Short mmCIF file of C-alpha atoms in Angstrom, two decimals:
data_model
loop_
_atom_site.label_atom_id
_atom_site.label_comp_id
_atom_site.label_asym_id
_atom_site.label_seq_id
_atom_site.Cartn_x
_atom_site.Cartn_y
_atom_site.Cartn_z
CA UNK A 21 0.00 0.00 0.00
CA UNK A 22 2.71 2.42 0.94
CA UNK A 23 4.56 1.90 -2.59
CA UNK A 24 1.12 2.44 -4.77
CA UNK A 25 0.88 5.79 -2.90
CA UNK A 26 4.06 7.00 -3.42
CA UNK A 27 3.58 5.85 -7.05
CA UNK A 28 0.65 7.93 -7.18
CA UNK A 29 1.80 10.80 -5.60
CA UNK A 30 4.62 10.85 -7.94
CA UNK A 31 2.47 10.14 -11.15
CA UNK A 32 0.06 13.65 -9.57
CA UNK A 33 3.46 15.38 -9.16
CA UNK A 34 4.89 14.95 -12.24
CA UNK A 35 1.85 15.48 -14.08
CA UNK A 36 1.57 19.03 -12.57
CA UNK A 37 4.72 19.92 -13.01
CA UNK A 38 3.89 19.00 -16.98
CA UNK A 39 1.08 21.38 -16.85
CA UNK A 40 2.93 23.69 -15.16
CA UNK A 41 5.57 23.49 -18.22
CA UNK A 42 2.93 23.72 -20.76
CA UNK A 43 1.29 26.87 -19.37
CA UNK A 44 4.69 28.54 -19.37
CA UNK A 45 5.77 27.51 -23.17
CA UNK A 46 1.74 28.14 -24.26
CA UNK A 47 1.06 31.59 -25.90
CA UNK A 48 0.04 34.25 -23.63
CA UNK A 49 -2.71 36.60 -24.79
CA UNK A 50 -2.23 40.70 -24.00
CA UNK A 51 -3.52 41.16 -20.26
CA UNK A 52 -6.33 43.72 -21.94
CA UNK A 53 -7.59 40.37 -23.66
CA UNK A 54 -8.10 38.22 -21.12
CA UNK A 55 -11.68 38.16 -19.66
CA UNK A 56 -12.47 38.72 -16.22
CA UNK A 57 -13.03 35.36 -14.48
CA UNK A 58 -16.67 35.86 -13.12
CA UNK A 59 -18.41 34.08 -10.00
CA UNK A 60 -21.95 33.42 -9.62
CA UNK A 61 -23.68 34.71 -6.61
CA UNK A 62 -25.36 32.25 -4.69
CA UNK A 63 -28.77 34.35 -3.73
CA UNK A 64 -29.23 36.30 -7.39
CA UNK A 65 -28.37 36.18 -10.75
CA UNK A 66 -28.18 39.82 -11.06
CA UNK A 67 -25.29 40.03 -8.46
CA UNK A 68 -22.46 42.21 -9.63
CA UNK A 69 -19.64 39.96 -10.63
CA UNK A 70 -17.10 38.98 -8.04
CA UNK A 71 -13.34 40.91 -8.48
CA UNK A 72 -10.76 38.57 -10.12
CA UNK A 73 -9.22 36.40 -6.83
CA UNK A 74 -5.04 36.85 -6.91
CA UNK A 75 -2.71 34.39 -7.40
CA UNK A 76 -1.92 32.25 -3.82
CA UNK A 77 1.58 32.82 -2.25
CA UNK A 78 4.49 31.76 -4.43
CA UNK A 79 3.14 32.27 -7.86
CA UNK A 80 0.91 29.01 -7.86
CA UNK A 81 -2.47 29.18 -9.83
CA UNK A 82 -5.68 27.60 -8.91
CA UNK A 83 -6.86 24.70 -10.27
CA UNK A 84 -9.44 27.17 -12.19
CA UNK A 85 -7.04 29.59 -12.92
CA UNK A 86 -5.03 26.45 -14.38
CA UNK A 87 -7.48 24.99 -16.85
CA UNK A 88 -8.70 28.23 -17.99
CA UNK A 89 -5.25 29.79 -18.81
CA UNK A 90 -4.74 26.24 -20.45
CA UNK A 91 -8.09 26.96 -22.45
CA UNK A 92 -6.98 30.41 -23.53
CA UNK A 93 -3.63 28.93 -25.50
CA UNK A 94 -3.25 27.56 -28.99
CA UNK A 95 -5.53 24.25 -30.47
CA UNK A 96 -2.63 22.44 -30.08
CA UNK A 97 -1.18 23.08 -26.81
CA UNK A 98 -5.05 22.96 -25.04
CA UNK A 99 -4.93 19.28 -26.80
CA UNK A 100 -1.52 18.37 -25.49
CA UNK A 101 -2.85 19.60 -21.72
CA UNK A 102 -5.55 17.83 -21.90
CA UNK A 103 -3.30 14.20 -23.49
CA UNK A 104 -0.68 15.50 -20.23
CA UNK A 105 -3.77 15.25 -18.23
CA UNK A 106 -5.25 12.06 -18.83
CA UNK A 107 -1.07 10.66 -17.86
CA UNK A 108 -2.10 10.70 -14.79
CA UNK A 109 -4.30 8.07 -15.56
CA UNK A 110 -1.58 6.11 -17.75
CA UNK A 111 -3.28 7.36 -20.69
CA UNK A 112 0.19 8.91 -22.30
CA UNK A 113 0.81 7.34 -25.63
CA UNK A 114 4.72 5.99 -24.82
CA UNK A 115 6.95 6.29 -27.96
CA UNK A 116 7.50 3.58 -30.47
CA UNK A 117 9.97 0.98 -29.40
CA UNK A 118 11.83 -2.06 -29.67
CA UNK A 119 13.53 -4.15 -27.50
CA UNK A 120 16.99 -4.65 -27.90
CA UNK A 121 19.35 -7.94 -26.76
CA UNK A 122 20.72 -6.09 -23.42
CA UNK A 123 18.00 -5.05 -21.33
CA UNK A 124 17.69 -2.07 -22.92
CA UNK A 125 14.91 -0.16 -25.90
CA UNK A 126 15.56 1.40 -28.55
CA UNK A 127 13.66 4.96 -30.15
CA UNK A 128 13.34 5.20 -33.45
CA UNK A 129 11.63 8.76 -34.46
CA UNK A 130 10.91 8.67 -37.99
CA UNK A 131 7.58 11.19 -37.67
CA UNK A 132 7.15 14.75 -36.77
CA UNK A 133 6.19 14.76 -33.53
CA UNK A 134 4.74 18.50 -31.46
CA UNK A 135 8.38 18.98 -29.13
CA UNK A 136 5.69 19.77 -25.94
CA UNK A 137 3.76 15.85 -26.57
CA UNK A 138 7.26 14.44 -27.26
CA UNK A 139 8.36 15.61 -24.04
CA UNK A 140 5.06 14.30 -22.06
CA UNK A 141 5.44 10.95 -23.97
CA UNK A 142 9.15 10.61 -22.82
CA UNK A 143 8.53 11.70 -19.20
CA UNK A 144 5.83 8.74 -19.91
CA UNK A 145 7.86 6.07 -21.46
CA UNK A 146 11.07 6.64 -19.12
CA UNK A 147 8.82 6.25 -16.23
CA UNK A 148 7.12 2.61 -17.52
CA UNK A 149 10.73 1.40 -18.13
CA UNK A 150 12.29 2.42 -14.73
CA UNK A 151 9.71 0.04 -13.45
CA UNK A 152 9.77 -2.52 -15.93
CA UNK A 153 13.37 -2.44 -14.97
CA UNK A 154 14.80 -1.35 -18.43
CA UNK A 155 18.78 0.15 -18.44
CA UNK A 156 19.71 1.60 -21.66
CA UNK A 157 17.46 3.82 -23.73
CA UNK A 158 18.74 4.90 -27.34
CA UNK A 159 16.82 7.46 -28.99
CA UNK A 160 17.46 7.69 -32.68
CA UNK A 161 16.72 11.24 -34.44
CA UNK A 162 17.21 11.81 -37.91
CA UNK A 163 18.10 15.42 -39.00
CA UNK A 164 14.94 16.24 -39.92
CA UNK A 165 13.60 15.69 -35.92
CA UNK A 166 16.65 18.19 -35.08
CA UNK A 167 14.27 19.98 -32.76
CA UNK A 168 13.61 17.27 -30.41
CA UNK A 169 16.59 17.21 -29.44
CA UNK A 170 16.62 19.98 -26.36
CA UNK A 171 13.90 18.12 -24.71
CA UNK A 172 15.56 14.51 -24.73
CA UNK A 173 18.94 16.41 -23.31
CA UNK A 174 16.64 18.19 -20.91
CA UNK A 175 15.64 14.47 -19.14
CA UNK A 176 19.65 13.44 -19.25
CA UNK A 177 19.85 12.28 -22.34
CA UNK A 178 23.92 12.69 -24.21
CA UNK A 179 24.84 12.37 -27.67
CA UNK A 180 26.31 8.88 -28.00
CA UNK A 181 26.96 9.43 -31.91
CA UNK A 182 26.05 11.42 -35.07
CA UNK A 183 26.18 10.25 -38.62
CA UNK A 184 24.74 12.32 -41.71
CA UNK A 185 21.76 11.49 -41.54
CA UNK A 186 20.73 11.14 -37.65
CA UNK A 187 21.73 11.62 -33.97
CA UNK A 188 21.74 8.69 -31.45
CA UNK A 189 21.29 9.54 -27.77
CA UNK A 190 21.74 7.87 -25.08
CA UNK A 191 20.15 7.46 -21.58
CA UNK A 192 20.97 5.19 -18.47
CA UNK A 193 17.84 4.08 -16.08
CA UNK A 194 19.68 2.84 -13.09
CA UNK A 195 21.51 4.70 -10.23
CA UNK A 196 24.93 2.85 -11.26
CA UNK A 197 27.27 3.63 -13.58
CA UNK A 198 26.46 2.80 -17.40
CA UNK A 199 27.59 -0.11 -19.45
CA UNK A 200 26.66 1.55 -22.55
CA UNK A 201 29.28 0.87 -25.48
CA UNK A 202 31.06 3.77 -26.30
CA UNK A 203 30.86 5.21 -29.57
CA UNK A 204 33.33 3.26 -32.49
CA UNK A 205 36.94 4.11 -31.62
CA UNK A 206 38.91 3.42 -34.82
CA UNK A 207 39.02 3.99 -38.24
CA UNK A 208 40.29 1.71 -40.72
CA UNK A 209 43.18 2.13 -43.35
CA UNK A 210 45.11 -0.20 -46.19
CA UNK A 211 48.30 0.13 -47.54
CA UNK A 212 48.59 -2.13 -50.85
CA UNK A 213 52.31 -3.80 -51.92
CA UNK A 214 51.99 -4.76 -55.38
CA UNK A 215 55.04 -5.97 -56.96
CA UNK A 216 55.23 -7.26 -60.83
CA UNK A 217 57.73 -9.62 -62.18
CA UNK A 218 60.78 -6.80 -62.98
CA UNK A 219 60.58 -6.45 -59.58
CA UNK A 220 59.40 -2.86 -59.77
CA UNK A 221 57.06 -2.05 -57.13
CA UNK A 222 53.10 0.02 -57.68
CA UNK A 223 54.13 4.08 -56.44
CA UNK A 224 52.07 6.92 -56.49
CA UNK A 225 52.69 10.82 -55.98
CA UNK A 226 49.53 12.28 -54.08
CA UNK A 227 48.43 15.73 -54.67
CA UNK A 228 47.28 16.81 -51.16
CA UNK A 229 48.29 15.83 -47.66
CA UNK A 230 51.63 16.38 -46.09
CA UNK A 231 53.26 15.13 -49.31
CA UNK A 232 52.03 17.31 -51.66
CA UNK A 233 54.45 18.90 -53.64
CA UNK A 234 57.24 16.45 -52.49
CA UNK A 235 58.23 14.77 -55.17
CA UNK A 236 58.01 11.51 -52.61
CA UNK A 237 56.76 8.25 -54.09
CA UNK A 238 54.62 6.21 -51.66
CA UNK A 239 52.64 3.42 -51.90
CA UNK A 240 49.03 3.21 -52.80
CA UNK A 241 46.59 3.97 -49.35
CA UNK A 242 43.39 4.28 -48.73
CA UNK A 243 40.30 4.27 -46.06
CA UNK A 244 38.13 1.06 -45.77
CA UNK A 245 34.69 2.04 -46.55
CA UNK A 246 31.57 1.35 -43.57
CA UNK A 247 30.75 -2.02 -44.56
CA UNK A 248 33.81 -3.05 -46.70
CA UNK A 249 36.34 -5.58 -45.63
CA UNK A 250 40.12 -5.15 -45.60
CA UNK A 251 40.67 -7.32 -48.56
CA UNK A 252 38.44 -5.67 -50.39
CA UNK A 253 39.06 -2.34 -49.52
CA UNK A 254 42.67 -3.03 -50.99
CA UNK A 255 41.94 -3.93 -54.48
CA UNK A 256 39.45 -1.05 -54.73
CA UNK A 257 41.99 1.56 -53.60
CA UNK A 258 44.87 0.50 -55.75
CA UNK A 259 41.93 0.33 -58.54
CA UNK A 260 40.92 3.85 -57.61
CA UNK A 261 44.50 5.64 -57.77
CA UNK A 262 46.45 3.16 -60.43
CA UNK A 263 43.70 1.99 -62.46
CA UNK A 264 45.76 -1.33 -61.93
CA UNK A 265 43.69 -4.68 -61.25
CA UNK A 266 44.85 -6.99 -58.57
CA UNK A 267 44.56 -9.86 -56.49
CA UNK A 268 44.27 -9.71 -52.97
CA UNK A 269 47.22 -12.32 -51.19
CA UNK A 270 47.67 -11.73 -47.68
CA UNK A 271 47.83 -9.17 -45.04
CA UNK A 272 51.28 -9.09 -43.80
CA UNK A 273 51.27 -6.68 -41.00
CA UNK A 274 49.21 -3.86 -39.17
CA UNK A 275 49.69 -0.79 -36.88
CA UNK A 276 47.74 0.55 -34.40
CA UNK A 277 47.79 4.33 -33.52
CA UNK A 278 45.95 6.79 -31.32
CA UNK A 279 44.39 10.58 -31.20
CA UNK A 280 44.82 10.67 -35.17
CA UNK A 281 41.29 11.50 -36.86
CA UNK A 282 38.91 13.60 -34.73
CA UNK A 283 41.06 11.76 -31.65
CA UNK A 284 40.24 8.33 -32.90
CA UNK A 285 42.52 5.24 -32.93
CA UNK A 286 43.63 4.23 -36.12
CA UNK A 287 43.92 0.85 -37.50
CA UNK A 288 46.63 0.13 -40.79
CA UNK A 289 46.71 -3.23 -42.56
CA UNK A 290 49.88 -3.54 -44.83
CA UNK A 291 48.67 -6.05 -47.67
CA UNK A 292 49.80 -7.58 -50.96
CA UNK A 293 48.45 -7.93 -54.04
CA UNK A 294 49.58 -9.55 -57.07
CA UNK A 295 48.87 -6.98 -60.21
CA UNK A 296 46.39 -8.78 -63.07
CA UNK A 297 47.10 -5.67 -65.29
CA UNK A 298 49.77 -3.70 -66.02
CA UNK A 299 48.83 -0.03 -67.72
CA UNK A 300 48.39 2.83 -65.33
CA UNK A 301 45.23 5.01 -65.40
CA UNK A 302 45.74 7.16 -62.58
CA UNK A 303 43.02 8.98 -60.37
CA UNK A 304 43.45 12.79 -61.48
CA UNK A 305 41.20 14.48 -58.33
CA UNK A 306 43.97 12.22 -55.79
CA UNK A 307 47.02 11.38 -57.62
CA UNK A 308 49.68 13.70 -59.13
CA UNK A 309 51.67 10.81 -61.07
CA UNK A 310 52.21 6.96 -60.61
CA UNK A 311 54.25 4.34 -62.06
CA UNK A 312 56.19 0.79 -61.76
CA UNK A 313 59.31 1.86 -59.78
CA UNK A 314 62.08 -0.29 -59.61
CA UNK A 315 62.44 -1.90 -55.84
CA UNK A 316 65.58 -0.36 -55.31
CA UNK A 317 64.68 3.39 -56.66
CA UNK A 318 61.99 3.04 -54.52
CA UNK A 319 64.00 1.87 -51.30
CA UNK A 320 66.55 4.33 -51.77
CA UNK A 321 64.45 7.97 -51.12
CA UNK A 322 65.42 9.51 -48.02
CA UNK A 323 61.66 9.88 -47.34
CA UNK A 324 61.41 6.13 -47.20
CA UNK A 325 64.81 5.71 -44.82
CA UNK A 326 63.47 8.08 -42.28
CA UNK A 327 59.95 7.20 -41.98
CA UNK A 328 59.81 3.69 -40.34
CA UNK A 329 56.35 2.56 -41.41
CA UNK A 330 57.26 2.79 -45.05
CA UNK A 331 60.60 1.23 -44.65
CA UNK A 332 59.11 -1.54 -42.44
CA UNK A 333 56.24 -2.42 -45.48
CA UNK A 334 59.08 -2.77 -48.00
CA UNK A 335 61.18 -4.90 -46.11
CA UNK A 336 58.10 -7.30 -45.17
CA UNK A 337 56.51 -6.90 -48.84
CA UNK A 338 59.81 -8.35 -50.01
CA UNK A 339 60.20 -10.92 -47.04
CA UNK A 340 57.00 -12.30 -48.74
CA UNK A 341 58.40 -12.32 -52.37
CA UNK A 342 61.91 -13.35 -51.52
CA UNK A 343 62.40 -15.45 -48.72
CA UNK A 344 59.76 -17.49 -46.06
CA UNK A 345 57.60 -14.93 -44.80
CA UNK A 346 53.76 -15.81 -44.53
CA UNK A 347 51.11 -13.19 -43.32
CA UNK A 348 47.22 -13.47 -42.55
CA UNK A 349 44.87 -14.70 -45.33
CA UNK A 350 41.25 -14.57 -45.49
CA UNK A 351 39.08 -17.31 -44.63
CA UNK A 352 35.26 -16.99 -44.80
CA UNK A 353 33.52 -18.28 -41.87
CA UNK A 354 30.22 -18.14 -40.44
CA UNK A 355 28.62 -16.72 -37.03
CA UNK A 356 26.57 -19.04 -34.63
CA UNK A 357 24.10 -15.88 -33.84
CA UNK A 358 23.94 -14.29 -37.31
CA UNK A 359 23.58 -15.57 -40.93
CA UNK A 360 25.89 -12.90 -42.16
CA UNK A 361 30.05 -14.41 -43.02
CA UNK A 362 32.77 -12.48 -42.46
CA UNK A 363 36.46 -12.67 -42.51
CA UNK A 364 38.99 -14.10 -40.52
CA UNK A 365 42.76 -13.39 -40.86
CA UNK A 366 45.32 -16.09 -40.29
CA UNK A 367 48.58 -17.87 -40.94
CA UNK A 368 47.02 -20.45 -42.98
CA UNK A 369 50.32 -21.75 -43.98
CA UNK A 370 52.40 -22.36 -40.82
CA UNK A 371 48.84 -23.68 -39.27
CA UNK A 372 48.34 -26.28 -41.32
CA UNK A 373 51.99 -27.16 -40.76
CA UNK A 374 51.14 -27.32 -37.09
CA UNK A 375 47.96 -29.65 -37.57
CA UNK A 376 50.06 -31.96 -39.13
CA UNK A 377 53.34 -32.14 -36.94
CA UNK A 378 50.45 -32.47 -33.86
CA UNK A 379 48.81 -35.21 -35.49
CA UNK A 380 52.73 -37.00 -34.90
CA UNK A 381 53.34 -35.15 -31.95
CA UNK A 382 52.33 -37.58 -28.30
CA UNK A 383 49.52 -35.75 -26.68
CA UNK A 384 52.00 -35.70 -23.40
CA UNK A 385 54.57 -33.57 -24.85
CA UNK A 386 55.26 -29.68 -23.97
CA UNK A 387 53.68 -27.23 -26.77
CA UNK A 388 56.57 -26.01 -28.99
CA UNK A 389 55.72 -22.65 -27.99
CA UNK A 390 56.24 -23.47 -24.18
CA UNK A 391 59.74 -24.96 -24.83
CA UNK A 392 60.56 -20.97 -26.34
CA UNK A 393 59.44 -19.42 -23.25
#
């Protein structure tokens, strides 16, 4: 009994302090407009009209006062009382949701929506899922719903991301501190090594960036595209800049570095390709000049011994071509929660060397890689 009354007494409080809200954001009409409230005398209907009463200590309205100023505002905001009203009787519409897999909803807005019944149907929803015992909330705005966005930050709402077309915000129920994921961290970049049989390697001259203007020859780079895999990503920037087809071999390294775009972590996988086509076509908004450049041209520009990243990509690029070195191929696989495939990298090689040496190997012997340690 005690809990239902301090439920109700919070539903009554919160639904005046909505009213409250609307009266203030309503239209007010010019004080020579507004009609004298007038009371009816209990002996005659001829009695002079009582004077208007004043406003109780502390600027509160009467419950008159209240729905008549409320009556006095636009269509629309004497509707959107009167839907703030009927809350306290749970008859709020709660915005559209779906569940998602973490004890948590997600808000999709797709409609206009008035900003004051937006607000009342939050106040609403968030209420139903503190006691339904729901954690995360997402609300997902597109651009075009830009001006709900004051009145989800004005219940605690932050921006968890923006993308061109939308805003996601984010809200956490419970008195603890949130799990939510953090927004995505790193961005993705290849750097192709494409060697042909003269031993001269793919180089390009780019005509913006630090380079510009340079006169250094680099190797073909690019950004991975949302949705686009590594392997992929390769053969369509070397495409892009060279006009050169290729095949996509292995990855043979990667580098991880931190506050580099807008403070994000930045993820580059070295990979070769082996070139299907020969005749340069290069990308004239990007590319100032490229060409097959012998190996040892290419090794010998000072830009190349001072910048360690470079130098390290030649020297495993040709560690792959010349001598033992195996790096992480592409193996489609499948995902026990999802029907999508994606890629995983690995030494195929030297694994499949292992599987067979442990198929000789006693089941009582150390690991190889303990006997190293």
């Amino acid at each position: 009994m005690a809990s239902s009354a301090a439920a109700a007494a919070h539903s009554l409080a919160t639904t005046l302090l909505l009213r409250r809200r609307l009266l203030l954001l309503s239209p007010r009409r010019h004080p020579t407009t507004l009609a004298p409230r007038r009371f009816r005398s209990s002996s005659s209907s001829s009695s002079p009209a009582a004077p208007p009463q004043p406003h109780p200590p502390g600027g509160r309205r009467l419950r008159g006062e209240l729905r008549s100023t409320a009556m006095s505002s636009s269509t629309n905001s004497t509707v959107l009382a009167e839907s703030v009203a009927a809350g306290s009787s749970g008859d709020v519409e709660l915005l559209p949701f779906v569940n998602d897999k973490h004890g948590g909803v997600i808000v999709e807005m797709t409609t206009p929506m008035d900003p004051q019944l937006f607000s009342a149907s939050l106040k609403a929803s968030l209420s139903k899922w503190r006691e339904q015992g729901i954690r995360g909330v997402w609300i997902k705005l597109p651009i075009s719903l830009a001006n709900l966005i004051q009145y989800a930050v004005e219940e605690g709402f932050w921006y968890h991301h923006a993308e061109e077309t939308y805003l996601m915000l984010a809200y956490w129920l419970p008195a603890t501190t949130h799990t939510l994921p953090v927004n995505a961290t790193h961005r993705v970049g290849v750097g192709a090594f494409v060697m042909n049989d003269k031993r001269e390697v793919l180089a390009v001259q780019e005509k913006s960036g630090v380079l510009r203007g340079l006169g250094v020859w680099k190797f073909p780079t690019g950004v991975v595209e949302p949705g686009e895999d590594i392997n992929i990503g390769a053969v369509r920037e070397v495409k892009e800049e060279t006009g050169i087809d290729t095949e996509f071999v292995e990855v043979l390294a990667f580098r991880q570095s931190h506050k580099a775009f807008f403070d994000k972590s930045d993820l580059f996988f070295v990979c070769i390709l082996r070139p299907l086509s020969f005749d340069i076509t290069k990308q004239d908004s990007e590319i100032e000049a490229a060409q097959w450049m012998p190996v040892e041209e290419f090794a010998a520009q000072p830009f190349v011994q001072k910048h360690e990243l470079v130098k390290y990509i030649l020297e495993v690029g040709l560690a792959k071509v010349d001598k033992d070195y195996s790096g992480f191929s592409p193996i489609l696989i499948k995902s026990a929660f999802t029907d999508k495939k994606s890629f995983f990298y690995m030494n195929r090689r030297d694994l499949d060397k292992a599987s067979e040496s442990s198929s000789t190997q006693k089941k009582t012997e150390k690991p190889l890689f303990m006997e190293k340690l």
